[in-house]
Amino acid sequence: MEKKRTDAEIENFVFNIVRLRNQHKLSKREMAKILRIGIKSLDKLEKGEIPPRIGVEVVFNIYKNFGVAPKD
């Protein structure tokens, strides 16, 4: 059964993407390349929108590149 994410969880996810990008001094282009998404999708994520085509691969790429694992 699929768990519906809360606004707080989405907000936290978005905050962490922005924080990681700033902490590592990455441009939006560099971060999008690391996450394997387009810059427009990254822009949407950073504004709190989850684009429909964003998948679990983004979470794996965050873990692989930054060592940040998702929590329950």
Coordinates of N, CA and C in Angstrom, one line a residue:
M1 N 0.8 -1.2 0.0 CA 0.0 0.0 0.0 C 0.9 1.2 0.0
E2 N 0.6 2.2 -0.9 CA 1.4 3.4 -1.0 C 1.0 4.4 0.1
K3 N 2.1 4.9 0.7 CA 1.9 5.9 1.8 C 1.9 7.3 1.1
K4 N 0.9 8.1 1.4 CA 0.7 9.5 0.9 C 1.6 10.4 1.8
R5 N 2.5 11.1 1.1 CA 3.4 12.0 1.8 C 2.7 13.3 2.3
T6 N 3.1 13.7 3.4 CA 2.5 14.9 4.0 C 3.2 16.2 3.5
D7 N 2.6 17.3 3.6 CA 3.2 18.6 3.2 C 4.5 18.8 3.9
A8 N 4.6 18.4 5.2 CA 5.8 18.6 6.0 C 6.9 17.8 5.4
E9 N 6.6 16.6 5.0 CA 7.6 15.7 4.4 C 8.1 16.2 3.1
I10 N 7.2 16.7 2.3 CA 7.6 17.3 1.0 C 8.5 18.6 1.3
E11 N 8.0 19.4 2.2 CA 8.8 20.6 2.6 C 10.2 20.3 3.0
N12 N 10.3 19.2 3.8 CA 11.6 18.8 4.3 C 12.5 18.3 3.2
F13 N 11.9 17.5 2.3 CA 12.7 17.0 1.1 C 13.2 18.2 0.3
V14 N 12.3 19.1 0.0 CA 12.7 20.3 -0.8 C 13.8 21.1 -0.1
F15 N 13.6 21.3 1.2 CA 14.6 22.1 2.0 C 16.0 21.4 1.9
N16 N 16.0 20.1 2.0 CA 17.3 19.4 2.0 C 17.9 19.4 0.6
I17 N 17.2 19.5 -0.5 CA 17.7 19.6 -1.8 C 18.4 21.0 -1.9
V18 N 17.7 22.0 -1.5 CA 18.3 23.4 -1.6 C 19.5 23.4 -0.7
R19 N 19.4 22.9 0.5 CA 20.5 22.9 1.5 C 21.8 22.2 0.9
L20 N 21.6 21.1 0.4 CA 22.7 20.3 -0.2 C 23.3 21.1 -1.4
R21 N 22.5 21.7 -2.2 CA 23.0 22.4 -3.3 C 23.9 23.6 -2.9
N22 N 23.3 24.3 -1.9 CA 24.1 25.5 -1.3 C 25.3 25.0 -0.6
Q23 N 25.2 24.0 0.3 CA 26.3 23.5 1.1 C 27.5 23.1 0.2
H24 N 27.2 22.5 -0.9 CA 28.2 22.0 -1.8 C 28.6 23.0 -2.9
K25 N 28.0 24.2 -2.8 CA 28.3 25.3 -3.8 C 28.1 24.9 -5.2
L26 N 26.9 24.2 -5.4 CA 26.6 23.7 -6.8 C 25.7 24.7 -7.5
S27 N 25.9 24.8 -8.8 CA 24.9 25.6 -9.6 C 23.7 24.7 -9.8
K28 N 22.6 25.3 -10.2 CA 21.4 24.5 -10.5 C 21.7 23.5 -11.6
R29 N 22.5 23.9 -12.6 CA 22.8 23.0 -13.7 C 23.6 21.8 -13.1
E30 N 24.6 22.0 -12.2 CA 25.4 20.9 -11.6 C 24.5 20.0 -10.8
M31 N 23.6 20.6 -10.0 CA 22.7 19.8 -9.1 C 21.8 19.0 -10.0
A32 N 21.2 19.6 -11.0 CA 20.3 18.8 -11.9 C 21.0 17.7 -12.5
K33 N 22.2 17.9 -12.9 CA 23.0 16.8 -13.5 C 23.3 15.6 -12.5
I34 N 23.6 16.0 -11.3 CA 23.8 15.0 -10.3 C 22.5 14.2 -10.0
L35 N 21.4 14.9 -9.9 CA 20.1 14.2 -9.7 C 19.5 13.5 -10.9
R36 N 20.1 13.8 -12.1 CA 19.7 13.3 -13.3 C 18.2 13.8 -13.7
I37 N 18.0 15.1 -13.5 CA 16.8 15.7 -13.8 C 17.1 17.0 -14.6
G38 N 16.1 17.5 -15.2 CA 16.2 18.8 -15.9 C 16.2 20.0 -15.0
I39 N 16.8 21.1 -15.4 CA 16.8 22.3 -14.6 C 15.4 22.8 -14.3
K40 N 14.5 22.6 -15.2 CA 13.1 23.0 -14.9 C 12.5 22.2 -13.8
S41 N 12.8 20.9 -13.8 CA 12.3 20.1 -12.7 C 13.0 20.4 -11.3
L42 N 14.3 20.8 -11.4 CA 14.9 21.2 -10.2 C 14.3 22.5 -9.7
D43 N 14.0 23.5 -10.6 CA 13.4 24.7 -10.2 C 12.1 24.4 -9.5
K44 N 11.3 23.5 -10.1 CA 10.0 23.2 -9.5 C 10.2 22.6 -8.1
L45 N 11.1 21.7 -7.9 CA 11.4 21.1 -6.6 C 11.8 22.1 -5.6
E46 N 12.7 23.0 -6.0 CA 13.1 24.1 -5.1 C 12.0 25.0 -4.7
K47 N 10.9 25.1 -5.5 CA 9.8 25.9 -5.2 C 8.7 25.1 -4.4
G48 N 9.0 23.9 -4.1 CA 8.1 23.1 -3.3 C 7.1 22.2 -4.1
E49 N 7.3 22.2 -5.4 CA 6.4 21.4 -6.3 C 7.2 20.1 -6.6
I50 N 6.4 19.0 -6.6 CA 7.0 17.7 -7.0 C 6.5 17.4 -8.4
P51 N 7.4 17.6 -9.4 CA 7.0 17.3 -10.8 C 6.5 15.8 -10.9
P52 N 5.5 15.6 -11.8 CA 5.0 14.2 -11.9 C 6.0 13.2 -12.3
R53 N 7.0 13.5 -13.1 CA 7.9 12.5 -13.6 C 9.1 12.3 -12.7
I54 N 9.1 13.0 -11.5 CA 10.2 12.8 -10.5 C 10.0 11.4 -9.9
G55 N 11.0 10.6 -9.9 CA 10.9 9.2 -9.3 C 11.9 9.0 -8.2
V56 N 11.9 7.8 -7.8 CA 12.7 7.4 -6.7 C 14.2 7.5 -7.0
E57 N 14.5 7.5 -8.3 CA 15.9 7.6 -8.7 C 16.5 8.9 -8.2
V58 N 15.8 10.0 -8.0 CA 16.3 11.2 -7.4 C 16.8 10.9 -6.0
V59 N 16.0 10.2 -5.2 CA 16.4 9.8 -3.8 C 17.6 9.0 -3.8
F60 N 17.8 8.1 -4.7 CA 19.0 7.2 -4.8 C 20.2 8.1 -5.2
N61 N 20.0 9.0 -6.1 CA 21.1 9.9 -6.5 C 21.5 10.8 -5.4
I62 N 20.6 11.3 -4.5 CA 21.0 12.1 -3.4 C 21.8 11.2 -2.4
Y63 N 21.4 10.0 -2.2 CA 22.1 9.1 -1.3 C 23.5 8.8 -1.9
K64 N 23.5 8.4 -3.1 CA 24.8 8.1 -3.8 C 25.8 9.2 -3.8
N65 N 25.4 10.4 -4.1 CA 26.3 11.5 -4.2 C 26.5 12.3 -2.9
F66 N 25.6 12.3 -2.0 CA 25.7 13.1 -0.8 C 25.7 12.3 0.5
G67 N 25.4 11.0 0.4 CA 25.4 10.1 1.6 C 24.2 10.4 2.5
V68 N 23.1 11.0 2.0 CA 21.9 11.3 2.7 C 20.9 10.3 2.4
A69 N 20.5 9.5 3.4 CA 19.5 8.5 3.2 C 18.1 8.9 3.6
P70 N 17.1 8.5 3.0 CA 15.7 8.9 3.4 C 15.4 8.2 4.7
K71 N 14.5 8.9 5.5 CA 14.1 8.3 6.8 C 12.6 8.0 6.8
D72 N 12.2 7.1 7.6 CA 10.7 6.8 7.7 C 10.1 7.9 8.5

